[in-house]
Amino acid sequence: MAMYQNPVLYADYSDPDVIRVEEDYYMVASSFTYLPGVPLLHSKDLVHWEIINHCVSSLPFEKYEEPSHGSGTWAPSIRFHEGIFYVFIPLPDEGIFVASSKDPYGEFKLHCLHEAKGWIDPCPFWDEDGKAYMVFAYANSRCGIKHRLDLVEIDPLCRGIIGEPVTIFDGEQIAPTTEGPKMYYDQGYYYILMPSGGVAVGWQSVLRSRSVKGPYEYRIVLHQGNTDVNGPHQGGWVIASDGRHWFIHFQDVKELGRIVHLQPMCFHNGWPFIGTDQNGDGIGEPVKEWKLPAEGKPEYKIAQSDDFVSSKLSLQWQWQANPRQSFYSLNGHRGLRLFCWANPSRENLLWYAPNALTQIPQQPAFTALTKVCLCGEADGDMAAIGMIGHSYSYLGLQRTDKGNRLMFYTGNVTNKELKGEAQEIPEISCPYAGNTVYLRLELFSDKTYRFSCSPDGIRYTFIGCPQPLCRATWTGAKLCLWSANKSNIRSEGYGEYEFIHIEDRSGGKEGF
């Protein structure tokens, strides 16, 4: 039988949740300040995935017109009920929202279920008596609570809550930092799967009760044990069409965020058991490989490279704030035009830039190459490639009063939340003859990356020293393309990116 290897996605699809609808699997993930948000992925075998949609096109609050680091769309859940896909999405500062659609490939409509500050990680549940509920957790950073799960009745059509929440679990002593609950019913029990103990070193717990409102019993069902998979938790349980049980979850690898693992799951004495017991302590541990859930299925891939031939941006791209049509153009020219936007509210730094176009790296080592023509109108116009994180850098071709120059900038984030604060330094400036350049970024397995450039795509010159890869706020580092006016004046200039080609250097298959 064919085997799969963990992680199934070496990519930052944080806080995954998964469902099966007939022979199709669907997964959603957090995206925080990056929009469109809450990517929707599809698979036939739980191992090979493709992006098919986003559940949130933009957020209906003015603050998301700018980057709001660490805010935005937190851990979502997805359910299919009476022909409708429901995605419950927490905004920790605004409340619980619901995106719904009859077609996973179509438009999702977003509405607010309940305004609240600090409610997070909601999961809906429709009981056999026709009543509906939502289990949720609390954000310590917003309301000072991090160890409690509450349950509230909701309208079955997900239009609002009914009554007041009741506490069904308080893990202050046995499961600190209780979050990410997912509710299920099977074989006479209500189960709530939940991560405990925090992202970096936590574990996966399960609650069990004969009644939806409890009381609930508690058990640890997955931990790191003797493996190198730290903090294995926060995910979803799904039953395959052949009756086998699976659990999909993340592992935090810091610089590149929270990557996705798939574990076999079974039941023992009425309790879920996840992974395998490798050290004899009776608790499951993550597997490195296992039998493929289904053979002969399409081996989907998540697109990375882009020749920008479509009239719409490909689904791997997200902006650092609410999308605007004024950021870019794809129609009637060669490649993607990113306009040299001036930031009207503050200094034009990458950390502050709503028009930074980002994507999630899909492997721990890669080469990204773009060919860009700077069509500068004003001094300060720049077109660049970079990596966004708490320390970041980018290399661009910039127009100055002394002609075009290659500019290498480094940045350091001093306030990581919401609008935040950052400092940037132009480390290197050198003259460049012409307005077209190949810009290359190479990420290495030692978690450093380096830039180089070429006038012809053949001979490359390194620019600057290798840079340490650094995570962003609640996410891994992001690859980005960015055009801006560094003098922060209005300009009609733009960078025209003919392509971006990304090649896997980690030993896997090349991106496309």
Short mmCIF file of C-alpha atoms in Angstrom, two decimals:
data_model
loop_
_atom_site.label_atom_id
_atom_site.label_comp_id
_atom_site.label_asym_id
_atom_site.label_seq_id
_atom_site.Cartn_x
_atom_site.Cartn_y
_atom_site.Cartn_z
CA MET A 1 0.00 0.00 0.00
CA ALA A 2 1.18 3.51 -0.79
CA MET A 3 2.38 5.64 2.12
CA TYR A 4 2.29 9.35 2.81
CA GLN A 5 4.83 11.43 4.72
CA ASN A 6 4.20 14.08 7.36
CA PRO A 7 3.86 16.97 7.15
CA VAL A 8 1.38 16.69 4.31
CA LEU A 9 1.73 20.45 3.74
CA TYR A 10 4.94 22.22 4.72
CA ALA A 11 3.06 25.50 4.61
CA ASP A 12 1.47 27.89 7.07
CA TYR A 13 -2.17 26.83 6.97
CA SER A 14 -2.68 27.66 10.59
CA ASP A 15 -5.48 26.26 12.77
CA PRO A 16 -6.85 23.85 10.14
CA ASP A 17 -10.33 22.40 10.24
CA VAL A 18 -11.62 19.76 7.83
CA ILE A 19 -14.86 18.12 6.68
CA ARG A 20 -15.88 15.50 4.12
CA VAL A 21 -18.79 15.97 1.74
CA GLU A 22 -19.34 12.71 -0.15
CA GLU A 23 -15.91 11.96 -1.71
CA ASP A 24 -14.46 15.45 -1.29
CA TYR A 25 -12.53 16.92 1.63
CA TYR A 26 -12.51 20.62 2.43
CA MET A 27 -10.15 22.44 4.76
CA VAL A 28 -10.04 26.02 6.06
CA ALA A 29 -7.29 27.89 7.89
CA SER A 30 -6.55 31.18 9.61
CA SER A 31 -5.11 34.11 7.69
CA PHE A 32 -5.10 37.05 10.16
CA THR A 33 -4.35 40.35 8.38
CA TYR A 34 -3.80 38.72 4.96
CA LEU A 35 -6.72 39.08 2.56
CA PRO A 36 -8.66 37.66 0.84
CA GLY A 37 -8.81 35.52 3.94
CA VAL A 38 -9.64 32.05 5.24
CA PRO A 39 -8.36 29.96 2.34
CA LEU A 40 -10.57 27.03 1.35
CA LEU A 41 -8.62 23.96 0.23
CA HIS A 42 -9.89 20.80 -1.47
CA SER A 43 -8.56 17.24 -1.54
CA LYS A 44 -9.60 13.75 -2.56
CA ASP A 45 -7.26 11.93 -0.18
CA LEU A 46 -6.45 14.30 2.76
CA VAL A 47 -2.82 14.43 1.63
CA HIS A 48 -2.75 16.34 -1.66
CA TRP A 49 -4.47 19.71 -1.56
CA GLU A 50 -5.39 22.60 -3.86
CA ILE A 51 -6.69 26.08 -3.06
CA ILE A 52 -10.16 26.54 -4.56
CA ASN A 53 -11.47 29.70 -2.88
CA HIS A 54 -11.33 32.18 -0.02
CA CYS A 55 -14.22 32.46 2.41
CA VAL A 56 -13.62 36.17 3.11
CA SER A 57 -13.04 38.59 0.24
CA SER A 58 -12.54 41.57 2.55
CA LEU A 59 -13.41 42.64 6.09
CA PRO A 60 -16.10 45.30 6.69
CA PHE A 61 -14.10 47.47 9.07
CA GLU A 62 -12.00 50.53 8.30
CA LYS A 63 -9.02 49.28 10.28
CA TYR A 64 -8.43 46.52 7.71
CA GLU A 65 -7.77 49.11 5.01
CA GLU A 66 -4.30 49.01 6.54
CA PRO A 67 -2.36 46.01 7.85
CA SER A 68 -3.69 44.97 11.26
CA HIS A 69 -1.04 42.50 12.33
CA GLY A 70 -2.25 39.76 14.66
CA SER A 71 -5.87 40.77 14.15
CA GLY A 72 -8.28 39.76 11.39
CA THR A 73 -9.45 36.19 10.78
CA TRP A 74 -8.41 33.77 13.51
CA ALA A 75 -9.06 30.02 13.78
CA PRO A 76 -12.12 29.14 11.68
CA SER A 77 -14.27 26.02 11.57
CA ILE A 78 -16.14 24.56 8.61
CA ARG A 79 -19.34 22.51 8.58
CA PHE A 80 -21.79 21.33 5.87
CA HIS A 81 -25.42 21.39 6.98
CA GLU A 82 -28.56 20.96 4.88
CA GLY A 83 -26.80 21.78 1.63
CA ILE A 84 -24.90 24.83 2.89
CA PHE A 85 -21.23 25.25 3.72
CA TYR A 86 -20.86 27.28 6.93
CA VAL A 87 -17.51 28.72 7.97
CA PHE A 88 -17.45 30.24 11.46
CA ILE A 89 -14.75 32.92 11.68
CA PRO A 90 -13.63 34.81 14.78
CA LEU A 91 -12.38 38.38 14.64
CA PRO A 92 -10.96 38.77 18.15
CA ASP A 93 -11.71 42.51 18.31
CA GLU A 94 -15.08 42.51 16.55
CA GLY A 95 -16.94 39.26 17.13
CA ILE A 96 -17.99 35.97 15.54
CA PHE A 97 -18.75 36.02 11.82
CA VAL A 98 -20.23 33.40 9.51
CA ALA A 99 -19.41 32.92 5.83
CA SER A 100 -21.85 30.72 3.95
CA SER A 101 -22.31 29.34 0.45
CA LYS A 102 -24.07 26.48 -1.31
CA ASP A 103 -21.11 26.20 -3.68
CA PRO A 104 -17.57 25.87 -2.26
CA TYR A 105 -16.24 27.34 -5.51
CA GLY A 106 -18.70 30.23 -5.46
CA GLU A 107 -19.14 33.43 -3.50
CA PHE A 108 -19.32 33.21 0.30
CA LYS A 109 -21.58 35.74 2.02
CA LEU A 110 -20.27 37.11 5.31
CA HIS A 111 -22.38 38.30 8.22
CA CYS A 112 -21.92 38.90 11.93
CA LEU A 113 -23.36 36.25 14.23
CA HIS A 114 -22.52 38.11 17.43
CA GLU A 115 -20.48 41.18 18.34
CA ALA A 116 -18.00 40.47 21.12
CA LYS A 117 -14.41 41.22 22.05
CA GLY A 118 -12.24 38.22 22.86
CA TRP A 119 -14.53 35.42 21.63
CA ILE A 120 -12.45 33.12 19.43
CA ASP A 121 -12.27 29.68 17.82
CA PRO A 122 -16.02 29.09 17.30
CA CYS A 123 -17.45 25.80 16.10
CA PRO A 124 -21.13 25.22 15.27
CA PHE A 125 -23.00 22.03 16.10
CA TRP A 126 -26.49 20.96 15.04
CA ASP A 127 -28.01 18.43 17.46
CA GLU A 128 -30.49 15.70 16.61
CA ASP A 129 -33.35 17.58 18.29
CA GLY A 130 -33.01 20.45 15.81
CA LYS A 131 -31.25 22.82 18.19
CA ALA A 132 -27.93 24.38 17.23
CA TYR A 133 -25.01 25.40 19.43
CA MET A 134 -21.64 27.09 19.21
CA VAL A 135 -18.68 26.14 21.36
CA PHE A 136 -15.92 28.74 21.61
CA ALA A 137 -12.86 29.87 23.53
CA TYR A 138 -11.46 33.20 24.71
CA ALA A 139 -8.41 35.27 23.72
CA ASN A 140 -6.25 36.13 26.71
CA SER A 141 -4.85 39.14 24.83
CA ARG A 142 -8.35 40.62 24.49
CA CYS A 143 -10.24 39.65 27.64
CA GLY A 144 -7.80 38.07 30.09
CA ILE A 145 -9.24 34.53 29.77
CA LYS A 146 -7.38 31.64 28.14
CA HIS A 147 -8.49 28.42 29.81
CA ARG A 148 -12.26 28.28 29.40
CA LEU A 149 -14.68 26.85 26.86
CA ASP A 150 -18.23 28.16 26.70
CA LEU A 151 -21.30 26.85 24.89
CA VAL A 152 -24.16 28.99 23.61
CA GLU A 153 -27.31 28.09 21.71
CA ILE A 154 -27.54 29.68 18.27
CA ASP A 155 -30.23 30.10 15.67
CA PRO A 156 -30.14 26.97 13.44
CA LEU A 157 -29.73 29.24 10.40
CA CYS A 158 -26.74 30.91 12.09
CA ARG A 159 -28.31 34.37 12.31
CA GLY A 160 -27.55 35.03 15.98
CA ILE A 161 -27.14 33.56 19.46
CA ILE A 162 -29.96 32.49 21.77
CA GLY A 163 -29.50 33.19 25.47
CA GLU A 164 -26.24 33.50 27.33
CA PRO A 165 -23.12 31.29 27.12
CA VAL A 166 -22.50 28.67 29.81
CA THR A 167 -19.08 27.36 30.79
CA ILE A 168 -18.64 23.69 29.97
CA PHE A 169 -14.92 23.38 30.70
CA ASP A 170 -12.47 25.30 32.87
CA GLY A 171 -8.92 24.09 32.32
CA GLU A 172 -7.05 26.57 34.50
CA GLN A 173 -5.23 23.75 36.32
CA ILE A 174 -5.25 20.74 33.98
CA ALA A 175 -5.34 22.33 30.53
CA PRO A 176 -4.08 25.92 30.57
CA THR A 177 -4.47 27.80 27.31
CA THR A 178 -7.52 25.82 26.24
CA GLU A 179 -8.66 26.86 22.77
CA GLY A 180 -9.66 25.68 19.28
CA PRO A 181 -12.63 23.47 20.25
CA LYS A 182 -14.35 21.30 17.63
CA MET A 183 -17.61 19.57 18.56
CA TYR A 184 -18.85 16.20 17.23
CA TYR A 185 -21.37 13.48 18.10
CA ASP A 186 -20.60 9.79 17.64
CA GLN A 187 -21.72 6.53 19.21
CA GLY A 188 -23.77 8.15 21.94
CA TYR A 189 -21.16 10.69 23.05
CA TYR A 190 -20.61 14.37 22.45
CA TYR A 191 -16.92 14.96 21.85
CA ILE A 192 -15.00 18.22 21.90
CA LEU A 193 -11.49 18.02 20.49
CA MET A 194 -9.32 20.88 21.70
CA PRO A 195 -5.67 21.92 21.91
CA SER A 196 -4.24 22.61 25.33
CA GLY A 197 -1.06 24.03 26.79
CA GLY A 198 -0.15 26.55 24.11
CA VAL A 199 1.10 26.45 20.54
CA ALA A 200 4.77 25.67 21.05
CA VAL A 201 4.69 22.87 23.63
CA GLY A 202 1.04 21.91 24.02
CA TRP A 203 -0.95 18.76 23.40
CA GLN A 204 -4.31 17.60 22.03
CA SER A 205 -7.12 16.97 24.50
CA VAL A 206 -10.64 15.57 24.20
CA LEU A 207 -13.77 16.18 26.24
CA ARG A 208 -16.54 13.57 26.34
CA SER A 209 -20.12 13.67 27.62
CA ARG A 210 -23.50 11.99 27.18
CA SER A 211 -25.12 15.46 27.19
CA VAL A 212 -24.32 18.41 24.95
CA LYS A 213 -24.12 20.69 28.00
CA GLY A 214 -22.00 18.30 30.03
CA PRO A 215 -20.58 17.46 32.45
CA TYR A 216 -17.57 16.53 30.36
CA GLU A 217 -14.74 14.11 31.08
CA TYR A 218 -11.22 15.10 30.04
CA ARG A 219 -8.37 13.12 28.48
CA ILE A 220 -5.07 13.83 26.66
CA VAL A 221 -5.00 11.95 23.34
CA LEU A 222 -1.95 13.27 21.46
CA HIS A 223 1.37 14.75 22.56
CA GLN A 224 4.92 15.13 21.35
CA GLY A 225 6.30 12.20 23.35
CA ASN A 226 9.58 10.99 21.88
CA THR A 227 8.96 12.57 18.48
CA ASP A 228 10.28 15.85 17.09
CA VAL A 229 6.77 17.18 16.40
CA ASN A 230 6.30 19.86 19.04
CA GLY A 231 2.87 21.02 20.19
CA PRO A 232 0.81 18.64 18.03
CA HIS A 233 -2.71 20.03 18.28
CA GLN A 234 -5.48 22.30 16.89
CA GLY A 235 -7.23 20.62 14.06
CA GLY A 236 -10.19 18.58 12.94
CA TRP A 237 -11.50 15.01 12.96
CA VAL A 238 -12.96 13.58 9.77
CA ILE A 239 -14.37 10.15 8.90
CA ALA A 240 -13.48 8.83 5.45
CA SER A 241 -16.03 7.14 3.22
CA ASP A 242 -14.50 3.75 4.13
CA GLY A 243 -15.17 4.42 7.84
CA ARG A 244 -11.58 5.15 8.87
CA HIS A 245 -10.96 8.10 11.19
CA TRP A 246 -8.37 10.85 10.61
CA PHE A 247 -7.16 13.89 12.48
CA ILE A 248 -5.53 16.85 10.75
CA HIS A 249 -3.54 19.33 12.85
CA PHE A 250 -0.66 21.76 12.80
CA GLN A 251 2.89 21.93 14.11
CA ASP A 252 4.52 25.30 14.78
CA VAL A 253 7.93 25.49 13.06
CA LYS A 254 8.35 29.16 14.02
CA GLU A 255 9.91 30.94 11.03
CA LEU A 256 7.59 29.32 8.46
CA GLY A 257 4.56 29.15 10.70
CA ARG A 258 2.20 26.27 11.39
CA ILE A 259 2.52 23.34 9.01
CA VAL A 260 -0.09 20.61 8.48
CA HIS A 261 0.10 16.98 9.63
CA LEU A 262 -2.34 14.09 9.17
CA GLN A 263 -2.74 11.42 11.85
CA PRO A 264 -4.58 8.10 11.86
CA MET A 265 -7.27 7.99 14.52
CA CYS A 266 -9.31 5.23 16.14
CA PHE A 267 -11.45 4.67 19.23
CA HIS A 268 -10.53 2.73 22.36
CA ASN A 269 -13.03 2.28 25.20
CA GLY A 270 -15.11 5.13 23.84
CA TRP A 271 -12.20 7.59 23.61
CA PRO A 272 -10.42 8.84 20.49
CA PHE A 273 -6.83 7.69 20.09
CA ILE A 274 -4.67 9.72 17.68
CA GLY A 275 -1.33 8.71 16.15
CA THR A 276 0.56 5.77 17.64
CA ASP A 277 1.78 5.00 21.15
CA GLN A 278 5.52 4.88 20.55
CA ASN A 279 6.80 5.16 24.13
CA GLY A 280 4.25 3.06 26.02
CA ASP A 281 2.63 5.86 28.03
CA GLY A 282 -0.83 5.22 26.60
CA ILE A 283 -0.98 8.55 24.76
CA GLY A 284 -0.72 8.89 21.01
CA GLU A 285 2.28 10.45 19.31
CA PRO A 286 2.49 11.86 15.76
CA VAL A 287 3.46 9.48 12.97
CA LYS A 288 6.16 10.23 10.39
CA GLU A 289 4.43 8.15 7.73
CA TRP A 290 1.26 6.11 7.36
CA LYS A 291 -0.87 4.35 4.82
CA LEU A 292 -2.38 6.75 2.29
CA PRO A 293 -6.08 7.30 3.10
CA ALA A 294 -7.11 6.73 -0.53
CA GLU A 295 -5.05 5.58 -3.52
CA GLY A 296 -5.51 6.51 -7.14
CA LYS A 297 -6.84 9.98 -6.39
CA PRO A 298 -5.71 13.23 -8.07
CA GLU A 299 -2.44 14.46 -6.62
CA TYR A 300 -3.33 18.13 -6.37
CA LYS A 301 -0.69 20.78 -5.80
CA ILE A 302 -0.91 24.30 -4.46
CA ALA A 303 0.18 26.73 -7.15
CA GLN A 304 3.16 28.95 -6.40
CA SER A 305 4.70 30.19 -9.65
CA ASP A 306 2.64 32.57 -11.74
CA ASP A 307 2.98 33.88 -15.31
CA PHE A 308 0.16 36.37 -14.68
CA VAL A 309 -1.80 35.43 -17.80
CA SER A 310 -5.22 35.40 -16.12
CA SER A 311 -7.46 38.43 -15.76
CA LYS A 312 -7.68 37.66 -12.02
CA LEU A 313 -5.00 37.10 -9.41
CA SER A 314 -4.35 33.44 -8.73
CA LEU A 315 -5.62 32.06 -5.44
CA GLN A 316 -2.20 31.72 -3.78
CA TRP A 317 -1.94 35.52 -3.51
CA GLN A 318 -3.07 37.61 -0.54
CA TRP A 319 -2.67 41.30 0.24
CA GLN A 320 -1.50 42.55 3.61
CA ALA A 321 -4.88 44.31 4.10
CA ASN A 322 -8.23 44.61 2.34
CA PRO A 323 -7.73 44.24 -1.44
CA ARG A 324 -8.19 47.26 -3.69
CA GLN A 325 -8.37 47.28 -7.46
CA SER A 326 -6.14 50.37 -7.42
CA PHE A 327 -3.23 48.26 -6.19
CA TYR A 328 -2.74 46.37 -9.46
CA SER A 329 -3.75 45.59 -13.03
CA LEU A 330 -3.65 42.38 -15.04
CA ASN A 331 -5.44 43.46 -18.19
CA GLY A 332 -3.93 44.30 -21.57
CA HIS A 333 -0.25 44.14 -20.74
CA ARG A 334 2.59 41.75 -20.20
CA GLY A 335 2.44 40.45 -16.68
CA LEU A 336 1.22 41.94 -13.40
CA ARG A 337 1.36 45.68 -12.84
CA LEU A 338 1.78 46.67 -9.21
CA PHE A 339 1.38 50.42 -8.89
CA CYS A 340 3.92 52.51 -6.98
CA TRP A 341 1.48 53.35 -4.27
CA ALA A 342 2.11 56.06 -1.68
CA ASN A 343 0.97 55.37 1.88
CA PRO A 344 -1.43 58.19 2.79
CA SER A 345 -1.36 57.58 6.54
CA ARG A 346 2.27 56.99 7.50
CA GLU A 347 5.81 56.31 6.30
CA ASN A 348 5.92 53.96 3.32
CA LEU A 349 7.49 50.89 4.94
CA LEU A 350 6.81 47.29 3.96
CA TRP A 351 5.35 46.46 7.40
CA TYR A 352 2.80 49.25 6.92
CA ALA A 353 1.97 48.47 3.28
CA PRO A 354 -1.59 47.30 2.49
CA ASN A 355 -0.52 46.81 -1.15
CA ALA A 356 2.19 44.22 -0.39
CA LEU A 357 1.21 41.13 -2.41
CA THR A 358 2.10 38.00 -0.46
CA GLN A 359 1.97 34.24 -0.65
CA ILE A 360 2.61 31.42 1.79
CA PRO A 361 5.87 29.50 1.19
CA GLN A 362 5.11 25.85 0.44
CA GLN A 363 8.46 24.31 1.41
CA PRO A 364 11.40 25.02 3.73
CA ALA A 365 13.83 25.84 0.90
CA PHE A 366 13.13 27.38 -2.49
CA THR A 367 14.26 29.80 -5.18
CA ALA A 368 11.90 32.58 -6.27
CA LEU A 369 12.75 34.44 -9.47
CA THR A 370 10.88 37.36 -10.98
CA LYS A 371 11.50 39.53 -14.02
CA VAL A 372 10.34 43.07 -13.49
CA CYS A 373 10.32 46.27 -15.53
CA LEU A 374 10.21 49.48 -13.51
CA CYS A 375 8.04 51.99 -15.31
CA GLY A 376 8.84 54.82 -12.97
CA GLU A 377 7.11 58.16 -13.18
CA ALA A 378 8.46 59.86 -10.06
CA ASP A 379 11.62 59.68 -8.01
CA GLY A 380 11.16 57.02 -5.34
CA ASP A 381 9.19 54.62 -7.54
CA MET A 382 10.33 51.08 -6.76
CA ALA A 383 9.51 47.46 -7.67
CA ALA A 384 10.78 44.75 -5.31
CA ILE A 385 10.73 41.18 -4.03
CA GLY A 386 11.08 40.39 -0.34
CA MET A 387 10.22 38.38 2.75
CA ILE A 388 7.88 39.79 5.40
CA GLY A 389 8.46 39.00 9.07
CA HIS A 390 9.43 40.68 12.32
CA SER A 391 12.80 41.24 10.74
CA TYR A 392 12.50 41.53 6.98
CA SER A 393 14.25 42.65 3.84
CA TYR A 394 13.59 43.31 0.19
CA LEU A 395 15.52 44.05 -2.99
CA GLY A 396 14.12 46.41 -5.58
CA LEU A 397 14.85 48.57 -8.58
CA GLN A 398 14.21 52.18 -7.64
CA ARG A 399 14.12 55.43 -9.58
CA THR A 400 16.16 58.26 -8.04
CA ASP A 401 17.24 61.73 -9.13
CA LYS A 402 20.56 60.11 -10.13
CA GLY A 403 18.98 57.40 -12.25
CA ASN A 404 17.83 53.87 -11.48
CA ARG A 405 19.47 52.09 -8.55
CA LEU A 406 19.27 48.65 -7.00
CA MET A 407 18.19 49.16 -3.41
CA PHE A 408 18.45 46.61 -0.62
CA TYR A 409 16.39 47.44 2.47
CA THR A 410 16.22 45.74 5.85
CA GLY A 411 13.47 46.27 8.38
CA ASN A 412 12.93 45.54 12.05
CA VAL A 413 9.52 45.44 13.74
CA THR A 414 9.50 47.02 17.19
CA ASN A 415 5.74 46.75 17.83
CA LYS A 416 4.28 43.53 16.40
CA GLU A 417 0.54 44.05 16.95
CA LEU A 418 -2.11 45.84 14.88
CA LYS A 419 -0.67 48.88 13.06
CA GLY A 420 2.62 48.27 14.84
CA GLU A 421 5.89 50.11 14.52
CA ALA A 422 8.90 49.32 12.33
CA GLN A 423 12.21 50.79 11.24
CA GLU A 424 13.84 50.37 7.83
CA ILE A 425 17.38 50.98 6.64
CA PRO A 426 18.59 51.20 3.02
CA GLU A 427 21.58 48.89 3.43
CA ILE A 428 22.88 48.93 -0.15
CA SER A 429 22.41 51.28 -3.08
CA CYS A 430 24.14 50.75 -6.40
CA PRO A 431 23.55 52.20 -9.88
CA TYR A 432 21.75 50.10 -12.46
CA ALA A 433 21.64 50.77 -16.19
CA GLY A 434 18.20 50.05 -17.60
CA ASN A 435 14.73 49.51 -16.23
CA THR A 436 14.36 45.70 -16.47
CA VAL A 437 15.98 43.34 -14.00
CA TYR A 438 15.75 39.74 -12.82
CA LEU A 439 15.40 39.63 -9.03
CA ARG A 440 16.07 36.36 -7.23
CA LEU A 441 15.41 35.30 -3.64
CA GLU A 442 16.83 32.02 -2.34
CA LEU A 443 15.58 30.51 0.93
CA PHE A 444 17.95 27.94 2.41
CA SER A 445 17.29 25.03 4.75
CA ASP A 446 19.29 26.76 7.50
CA LYS A 447 16.50 29.37 7.67
CA THR A 448 18.40 32.13 5.97
CA TYR A 449 17.73 33.75 2.61
CA ARG A 450 19.70 35.83 0.17
CA PHE A 451 19.03 38.11 -2.79
CA SER A 452 20.72 38.37 -6.16
CA CYS A 453 20.02 40.16 -9.42
CA SER A 454 20.81 39.87 -13.10
CA PRO A 455 20.36 42.03 -16.21
CA ASP A 456 19.89 38.98 -18.47
CA GLY A 457 18.70 36.08 -16.28
CA ILE A 458 22.03 34.28 -16.77
CA ARG A 459 24.71 35.96 -14.68
CA TYR A 460 23.67 36.84 -11.12
CA THR A 461 25.28 39.09 -8.55
CA PHE A 462 24.56 38.65 -4.85
CA ILE A 463 23.27 41.73 -3.09
CA GLY A 464 23.75 41.96 0.66
CA CYS A 465 24.48 39.25 3.21
CA PRO A 466 22.27 36.26 3.99
CA GLN A 467 19.32 37.34 6.13
CA PRO A 468 17.77 35.38 9.01
CA LEU A 469 14.25 34.20 8.29
CA CYS A 470 11.79 35.53 10.86
CA ARG A 471 8.12 34.87 11.44
CA ALA A 472 5.43 37.55 11.27
CA THR A 473 2.69 38.16 13.85
CA TRP A 474 0.85 34.83 14.35
CA THR A 475 2.01 33.68 10.91
CA GLY A 476 5.11 32.39 9.21
CA ALA A 477 7.25 34.61 7.01
CA LYS A 478 5.61 35.60 3.74
CA LEU A 479 7.12 35.89 0.28
CA CYS A 480 6.06 39.18 -1.29
CA LEU A 481 6.10 41.36 -4.37
CA TRP A 482 5.80 45.07 -3.68
CA SER A 483 5.75 48.27 -5.67
CA ALA A 484 5.74 51.59 -3.85
CA ASN A 485 6.95 55.15 -3.97
CA LYS A 486 9.63 55.27 -1.30
CA SER A 487 9.49 59.07 -1.27
CA ASN A 488 5.81 58.61 -0.36
CA ILE A 489 4.49 60.87 -3.10
CA ARG A 490 1.66 60.11 -5.49
CA SER A 491 2.82 58.56 -8.73
CA GLU A 492 1.40 56.82 -11.77
CA GLY A 493 4.49 54.61 -11.94
CA TYR A 494 4.39 50.85 -11.64
CA GLY A 495 6.44 47.70 -11.64
CA GLU A 496 5.47 45.22 -14.34
CA TYR A 497 6.23 41.69 -13.16
CA GLU A 498 6.42 39.38 -16.16
CA PHE A 499 6.44 36.24 -14.00
CA ILE A 500 7.46 34.73 -10.72
CA HIS A 501 8.91 31.22 -10.89
CA ILE A 502 9.34 29.28 -7.65
CA GLU A 503 11.47 26.14 -7.53
CA ASP A 504 11.47 23.74 -4.59
CA ARG A 505 14.99 23.32 -3.18
CA SER A 506 14.03 21.10 -0.25
CA GLY A 507 14.13 17.80 -2.12
CA GLY A 508 10.47 17.80 -3.11
CA LYS A 509 8.93 18.49 -6.47
CA GLU A 510 9.28 21.81 -8.22
CA GLY A 511 6.51 24.34 -7.78
CA PHE A 512 4.53 25.49 -10.77
#
